[in-house]
Amino acid sequence: MNNRTVATCAAAVLATAALTGCGSSGGSGSSGPVELTYWSWAPGMDKVVALWNEEHPDVKVTVKKQASGDDLVTKTITAAKAGEAPDLVQAEYQALPTLVGNDVLADISGEVGDAEREFAPGVWQQVTLGTDAVYALPQDSGPMMFFYREDLFEEYGLTVPTTWEEFAETARALKEKAPEKALTTFSSNDAGLFAGLAQQAGARWWTTEGQKWKVAIDDAATRKVADFWGSLVKEGAIDNQPMYTPAWNKALNTGKQIAWVSAVWAPGTLTTAAPDTQGKWAMAPLPQWEKGANVTGSWGGSTTAVTNDSEHKEAAAEFATWLNTDPEALAALVRESGVYPAAQAAQTGDALKEAPEFFSGQTDFHERAAKIAEGTAPAAWGPNVNVAYSSFKDAFGAAAKKRSDFGAALRTVHETTVADLEKQGFEVAK
């Protein structure tokens, strides 16, 4: 498929819920023993799949461990062009438009029954791309939350912020009381954090207009987020250092940074980044733009998709549904793969009954997390997320380092993303 065809297909699927003229979309069942291949990066997935194989001797699933992220997307598209894609593939939410646009994923809406009811609307929307089609089953999700040092908040007389205005006031109050410390940092080395914050504010970065893509990275909602964080960095109310570095780890471990806007998987990161602080952290909902609201963004998460190359789409869809909705499978995903399941019932199930070790004092951790996840805002992804994320890292990295205008950096990301779409042959609405 040339770029023009891919562009038309990708836009059409979002606008009409059908890949009309874009390759095969049919499926086939199997009356005999079936063998399926599943490309996945999740740790321990082979142990989870073993449960399926034991209970379903006529449908054997073999896990082929893969690298995650863009590498797997590229590998899957390459395999599909040769007609050799696996039956199933683990794909991040933001990768789905790219895979659909390249005619890799099958529409399994006819095979997944009423699975939709198992997931929060904002999560389910990401696997349908806003259409009547279903291109994957949500596997795990990353609802965003606010993590803070409970002991240091008490020491400095700080109140957990419930709005972003209170968040800014808290950052300034800490600086006045302890100038050497910072509430948090603005980091440019993982665009997923900023994307989730924009999502919470109501941003829809990629949508379609007829047969054209429409890019709105520099929209009002995202500008509000960029201006908010840019002003805090410019005035020195928060730090401007990137995450995941030795310096960042040390800041968390020593209490130089006393909070982190992150996602539900944060306890695992804190375990290695700040080992000396175990038991001192607590979790709260993400601060809101409107007081009293319950809206959060997503940072991370993946799906299980069936490919058009599969000769056994019905069986593959049955496995994908089992993996992401069956109580035993979900418990195994939590236990073996360490994921936060997208299925709402599992978020308060026995597998997540205990609070994370790092938050042992907050016994209702997962109960609160499930309530937060209910408010996950819809997200709108496009076919060149990787380009936008790379541009974000460069433009916002430079702006944060210089404590300069974030608005200019945002315009750069927008313009770079649009230029890349046009270069690839996509039609872009102005």
XYZ file of C-alpha atoms in Angstrom:
430
model
C 0.000 0.000 0.000
C 1.389 3.420 -0.882
C 1.240 6.364 1.466
C -1.784 7.873 -0.266
C -3.751 4.634 0.168
C -2.642 4.293 3.779
C -3.684 7.878 4.452
C -7.119 7.344 2.954
C -7.653 4.084 4.841
C -6.510 5.513 8.147
C -8.801 8.503 7.879
C -11.710 6.464 6.582
C -11.610 4.013 9.452
C -11.994 6.850 11.918
C -14.693 8.582 9.942
C -16.804 5.619 8.805
C -15.759 2.716 11.068
C -14.795 0.583 8.085
C -11.597 -0.038 6.158
C -13.453 0.127 2.875
C -11.110 -0.858 0.085
C -8.206 -1.308 2.447
C -7.384 -4.984 2.260
C -9.088 -7.959 3.819
C -11.305 -7.682 6.849
C -12.897 -11.113 6.928
C -12.320 -13.751 9.584
C -12.384 -17.512 9.780
C -12.973 -19.944 12.560
C -11.511 -23.414 12.929
C -13.105 -26.839 13.314
C -9.903 -28.592 14.318
C -6.828 -27.959 16.448
C -5.641 -24.381 16.065
C -2.193 -22.923 16.733
C -1.887 -19.201 17.388
C 1.200 -17.042 17.765
C 1.149 -14.058 20.134
C 3.828 -11.353 20.044
C 4.098 -9.760 23.478
C 6.641 -7.977 25.661
C 4.848 -8.409 28.994
C 6.948 -10.357 31.502
C 5.551 -13.714 32.543
C 3.033 -13.803 29.682
C 3.980 -17.392 28.906
C 2.771 -18.406 32.381
C -0.530 -16.616 31.852
C -1.004 -18.228 28.442
C -0.252 -21.653 29.947
C -3.565 -21.380 31.822
C -5.402 -20.934 28.530
C -3.581 -23.817 26.856
C -4.435 -26.146 29.719
C -8.130 -25.289 29.525
C -8.360 -25.072 25.710
C -6.522 -28.054 24.178
C -7.990 -27.327 20.728
C -6.480 -23.813 20.575
C -2.816 -23.587 21.493
C -1.267 -20.145 21.918
C 2.504 -19.697 21.737
C 4.071 -16.520 23.097
C 6.977 -15.010 21.186
C 8.714 -12.438 23.394
C 9.314 -9.096 21.675
C 10.751 -5.677 22.326
C 8.136 -3.037 23.140
C 7.332 0.356 21.667
C 8.110 1.507 18.145
C 10.346 -1.509 17.474
C 7.423 -3.898 17.741
C 5.162 -1.655 15.654
C 7.747 -1.535 12.861
C 8.375 -5.277 13.054
C 4.665 -6.056 12.928
C 4.034 -3.798 9.909
C 7.007 -5.315 8.090
C 5.750 -8.829 8.796
C 2.244 -7.895 7.647
C 3.538 -6.582 4.318
C 5.015 -10.032 3.762
C 1.793 -11.716 4.877
C 3.549 -13.136 7.936
C 2.199 -11.154 10.881
C 1.428 -13.146 14.048
C -2.151 -14.024 14.932
C -2.081 -11.691 17.923
C 0.079 -8.762 18.952
C 0.394 -6.648 22.071
C 0.103 -3.008 21.017
C 0.133 0.257 22.924
C -3.012 2.340 22.555
C -1.244 5.093 20.639
C 0.072 2.539 18.103
C -3.373 1.344 17.012
C -4.034 4.052 14.352
C -0.677 3.306 12.725
C -1.367 -0.433 12.655
C -4.920 0.062 11.385
C -3.752 2.513 8.736
C -1.284 -0.084 7.482
C -4.074 -2.687 7.272
C -2.496 -4.855 9.976
C -5.354 -5.231 12.460
C -8.663 -7.016 12.026
C -11.997 -5.613 13.134
C -13.130 -8.114 15.786
C -16.335 -6.344 16.783
C -18.324 -9.416 15.753
C -16.243 -11.758 17.901
C -15.881 -9.992 21.259
C -19.537 -9.988 22.306
C -20.378 -7.545 25.080
C -16.778 -7.102 26.273
C -17.228 -3.324 26.120
C -19.058 -3.316 29.432
C -15.920 -4.561 31.203
C -13.989 -1.331 30.573
C -14.241 2.372 31.346
C -15.649 4.306 28.358
C -12.490 6.376 27.946
C -10.398 3.199 27.722
C -12.756 1.369 25.345
C -12.844 4.382 23.026
C -9.128 3.971 22.410
C -9.535 0.471 20.907
C -12.434 1.479 18.667
C -10.768 4.674 17.450
C -14.130 6.316 17.975
C -15.906 4.012 15.478
C -18.165 0.940 15.559
C -15.184 -1.282 14.833
C -13.081 -2.971 17.530
C -9.375 -3.310 16.772
C -8.119 -4.704 20.080
C -9.087 -5.581 23.636
C -7.752 -3.285 26.381
C -5.136 -5.190 28.390
C -3.654 -2.794 30.914
C -4.084 0.887 31.560
C -2.223 3.744 33.197
C -4.652 6.129 34.899
C -2.732 9.130 36.190
C -2.532 10.111 39.862
C -0.652 12.311 42.298
C 2.007 10.678 44.486
C 3.494 12.542 47.413
C 5.689 12.131 50.482
C 3.100 12.043 53.236
C 5.676 12.640 55.964
C 7.173 15.718 54.282
C 3.790 17.209 53.467
C 3.032 16.983 57.175
C 6.441 18.377 58.156
C 6.027 21.458 55.956
C 2.345 21.946 56.682
C 1.261 21.315 53.096
C -2.213 20.283 51.976
C -2.662 17.752 49.191
C -3.817 19.793 46.165
C -7.166 18.946 44.615
C -6.938 21.482 41.781
C -4.080 22.616 39.569
C -4.342 26.085 41.090
C -3.777 24.543 44.521
C -0.927 22.502 43.038
C 0.849 25.714 41.983
C 0.231 27.276 45.397
C 1.645 24.180 47.090
C 4.774 24.311 44.920
C 5.348 27.958 45.839
C 4.641 27.382 49.549
C 7.237 24.610 49.689
C 9.832 26.834 48.013
C 9.250 29.496 50.643
C 9.609 27.034 53.506
C 12.427 24.911 52.041
C 14.125 26.636 49.070
C 16.402 23.645 48.462
C 13.428 21.364 47.810
C 10.905 21.149 44.970
C 7.393 19.782 44.863
C 8.158 18.048 41.577
C 9.909 18.489 38.237
C 8.803 19.078 34.672
C 10.349 16.372 32.535
C 10.618 16.343 28.764
C 12.112 12.873 28.298
C 8.784 11.006 28.315
C 6.101 12.719 26.250
C 3.505 10.272 27.562
C 3.271 12.272 30.788
C 2.493 15.541 29.005
C 0.110 13.781 26.599
C -1.832 12.386 29.548
C -2.060 15.789 31.187
C -3.331 17.293 27.935
C -5.821 14.446 27.650
C -7.148 15.261 31.115
C -7.616 18.887 30.036
C -9.733 17.792 27.061
C -7.179 17.697 24.241
C -7.741 15.570 21.130
C -4.457 15.727 19.249
C -5.471 13.705 16.190
C -8.947 13.553 14.678
C -10.308 13.231 11.160
C -12.242 15.553 8.923
C -13.689 13.565 6.057
C -10.759 11.747 4.483
C -8.187 14.051 6.103
C -6.291 14.012 9.359
C -6.680 17.023 11.607
C -3.896 17.797 14.070
C -4.701 19.855 17.153
C -1.616 19.540 19.331
C -1.531 23.318 19.685
C -5.165 23.531 20.800
C -6.566 25.558 23.700
C -6.578 22.623 26.135
C -2.948 21.729 25.493
C -1.851 25.372 25.538
C -3.438 25.668 28.972
C -1.360 22.729 30.205
C 1.836 23.989 28.557
C 1.404 27.513 29.928
C 0.677 26.178 33.411
C 3.815 24.047 33.633
C 5.926 26.566 31.734
C 5.097 29.327 34.195
C 6.024 27.127 37.170
C 9.346 26.221 35.571
C 10.068 29.827 34.564
C 9.528 31.173 38.074
C 11.501 28.322 39.625
C 8.566 26.990 41.639
C 9.370 23.470 40.409
C 12.481 21.808 39.037
C 13.276 21.461 35.333
C 15.260 18.213 35.382
C 14.317 15.082 33.393
C 13.010 11.915 35.025
C 14.703 8.517 35.252
C 18.216 9.892 35.697
C 20.548 9.227 38.655
C 19.990 12.840 39.768
C 16.222 12.390 39.652
C 16.430 9.138 41.598
C 18.551 10.841 44.231
C 16.120 13.756 44.503
C 13.263 11.346 45.192
C 15.298 9.182 47.550
C 16.570 12.087 49.654
C 13.346 14.086 49.726
C 14.643 16.904 47.564
C 11.639 16.229 45.336
C 8.617 15.412 47.449
C 5.908 14.574 44.890
C 5.461 13.062 41.448
C 2.629 13.358 38.951
C 2.588 9.847 37.530
C 0.374 6.835 36.834
C -0.822 3.769 38.707
C 2.420 1.916 37.957
C 4.476 4.509 39.919
C 5.001 2.293 43.019
C 7.176 -0.061 40.984
C 9.343 2.813 39.755
C 9.687 4.293 43.240
C 10.823 0.934 44.566
C 14.017 1.179 42.526
C 14.351 4.975 42.281
C 13.826 5.789 45.960
C 14.371 2.603 47.999
C 14.989 4.486 51.259
C 11.520 6.039 51.243
C 9.364 2.931 51.516
C 6.214 3.489 53.540
C 6.469 7.291 53.311
C 4.416 7.801 50.165
C 0.690 8.230 49.585
C -1.487 8.515 46.489
C -4.252 10.989 45.689
C -6.323 11.789 42.579
C -4.751 13.961 39.928
C -5.428 17.658 40.603
C -8.424 18.883 38.601
C -8.975 21.879 36.356
C -12.502 22.107 37.706
C -12.915 21.671 41.458
C -14.852 18.551 42.381
C -14.401 16.831 39.017
C -13.021 13.310 38.539
C -11.098 13.363 35.271
C -7.730 11.771 34.684
C -5.433 11.116 31.759
C -3.655 7.944 30.669
C 0.067 7.366 30.735
C 0.940 3.948 29.404
C -1.102 0.838 28.821
C -1.498 -1.689 26.030
C -3.971 -3.872 24.170
C -4.276 -7.325 22.614
C -5.061 -7.165 18.885
C -5.820 -9.741 16.179
C -4.125 -9.305 12.812
C -5.568 -9.621 9.328
C -2.983 -12.307 8.561
C -4.438 -14.672 11.125
C -6.216 -17.639 9.548
C -8.099 -18.176 12.797
C -9.467 -14.767 13.721
C -12.406 -16.145 15.683
C -10.171 -18.275 17.888
C -7.676 -15.423 18.273
C -10.437 -13.031 19.307
C -11.731 -15.603 21.789
C -8.274 -15.810 23.372
C -7.881 -12.014 23.456
C -11.253 -11.721 25.179
C -10.369 -14.424 27.710
C -6.990 -12.834 28.439
C -8.497 -9.465 29.245
C -11.863 -10.287 30.841
C -11.632 -13.727 32.485
C -11.099 -13.431 36.276
C -8.458 -16.171 36.374
C -6.558 -14.670 33.443
C -6.697 -11.169 34.904
C -5.442 -12.381 38.269
C -2.561 -14.104 36.481
C -1.754 -10.932 34.532
C -1.473 -9.035 37.799
C 0.542 -11.772 39.467
C 2.878 -12.779 36.627
C 3.120 -9.653 34.475
C 2.691 -6.978 37.141
C 0.193 -4.985 35.093
C -2.723 -2.843 36.181
C -5.575 -4.506 34.286
C -7.868 -2.389 32.152
C -10.896 -4.495 33.088
C -12.683 -2.628 35.866
C -13.721 -5.716 37.844
C -10.093 -6.790 38.193
C -9.040 -3.402 39.554
C -10.758 -4.210 42.836
C -10.346 -7.990 42.664
C -8.468 -10.251 45.055
C -5.258 -9.991 43.017
C -5.078 -6.286 43.878
C -6.467 -6.598 47.378
C -3.172 -5.708 49.022
C -1.715 -2.233 48.670
C 1.649 -1.935 46.896
C 4.496 -2.591 49.318
C 5.713 0.980 48.981
C 2.242 2.227 49.973
C 1.494 -0.356 52.642
C 0.010 2.290 54.923
C -2.622 3.196 52.336
C -4.751 0.059 52.508
C -7.379 1.444 50.117
C -4.802 2.188 47.396
C -6.369 0.034 44.688
C -9.920 0.896 45.684
C -9.103 4.583 45.216
C -7.202 3.857 42.017
C -10.242 2.110 40.543
C -12.439 5.128 41.267
C -9.877 7.408 39.646
C -9.683 5.138 36.591
C -13.438 5.478 36.053
C -12.804 9.095 35.069
C -10.265 8.328 32.341
C -10.735 10.879 29.567
C -10.883 9.800 25.912
C -7.678 9.996 23.919
C -7.217 10.582 20.204
C -4.095 9.111 18.615
C -2.776 9.423 15.078
C -0.427 7.658 12.680
C 2.761 9.521 13.670
C 2.746 9.617 17.456
C 6.435 8.710 17.420
C 7.290 11.880 15.485
C 5.257 14.072 17.830
C 6.867 12.492 20.882
C 10.370 12.919 19.477
C 9.689 16.557 18.654
C 8.292 17.083 22.163
C 11.459 15.721 23.714
C 13.643 18.104 21.713
C 11.504 21.250 21.849
C 10.328 21.007 25.440
C 13.718 19.754 26.597
C 15.336 22.937 25.313
C 12.577 25.148 26.721
C 12.696 23.531 30.158
C 16.478 23.786 30.333
C 16.375 27.504 29.479
C 13.177 28.095 31.508
C 11.765 29.723 28.383
C 8.405 29.862 26.602
C 6.600 26.508 26.492
C 4.086 27.947 24.039
C 6.739 28.226 21.335
C 7.822 24.647 22.027
C 4.231 23.448 21.654
C 3.867 25.172 18.291
C 7.047 23.459 17.139
C 5.659 20.037 18.050
C 2.412 20.800 16.233
C 4.123 22.070 13.083
C 6.593 19.174 13.019
C 3.778 16.644 13.321
C 1.765 18.237 10.514
C 4.811 18.471 8.245
C 5.597 14.802 8.799
C 2.046 13.723 7.917
C 2.184 15.724 4.711
C 5.617 14.334 3.875
C 4.261 10.800 4.223
C 1.442 11.581 1.786
C -1.381 12.014 4.261
C -3.986 14.654 3.579
C -4.127 17.116 6.461
C -7.035 19.432 7.209
C -5.930 22.994 7.859
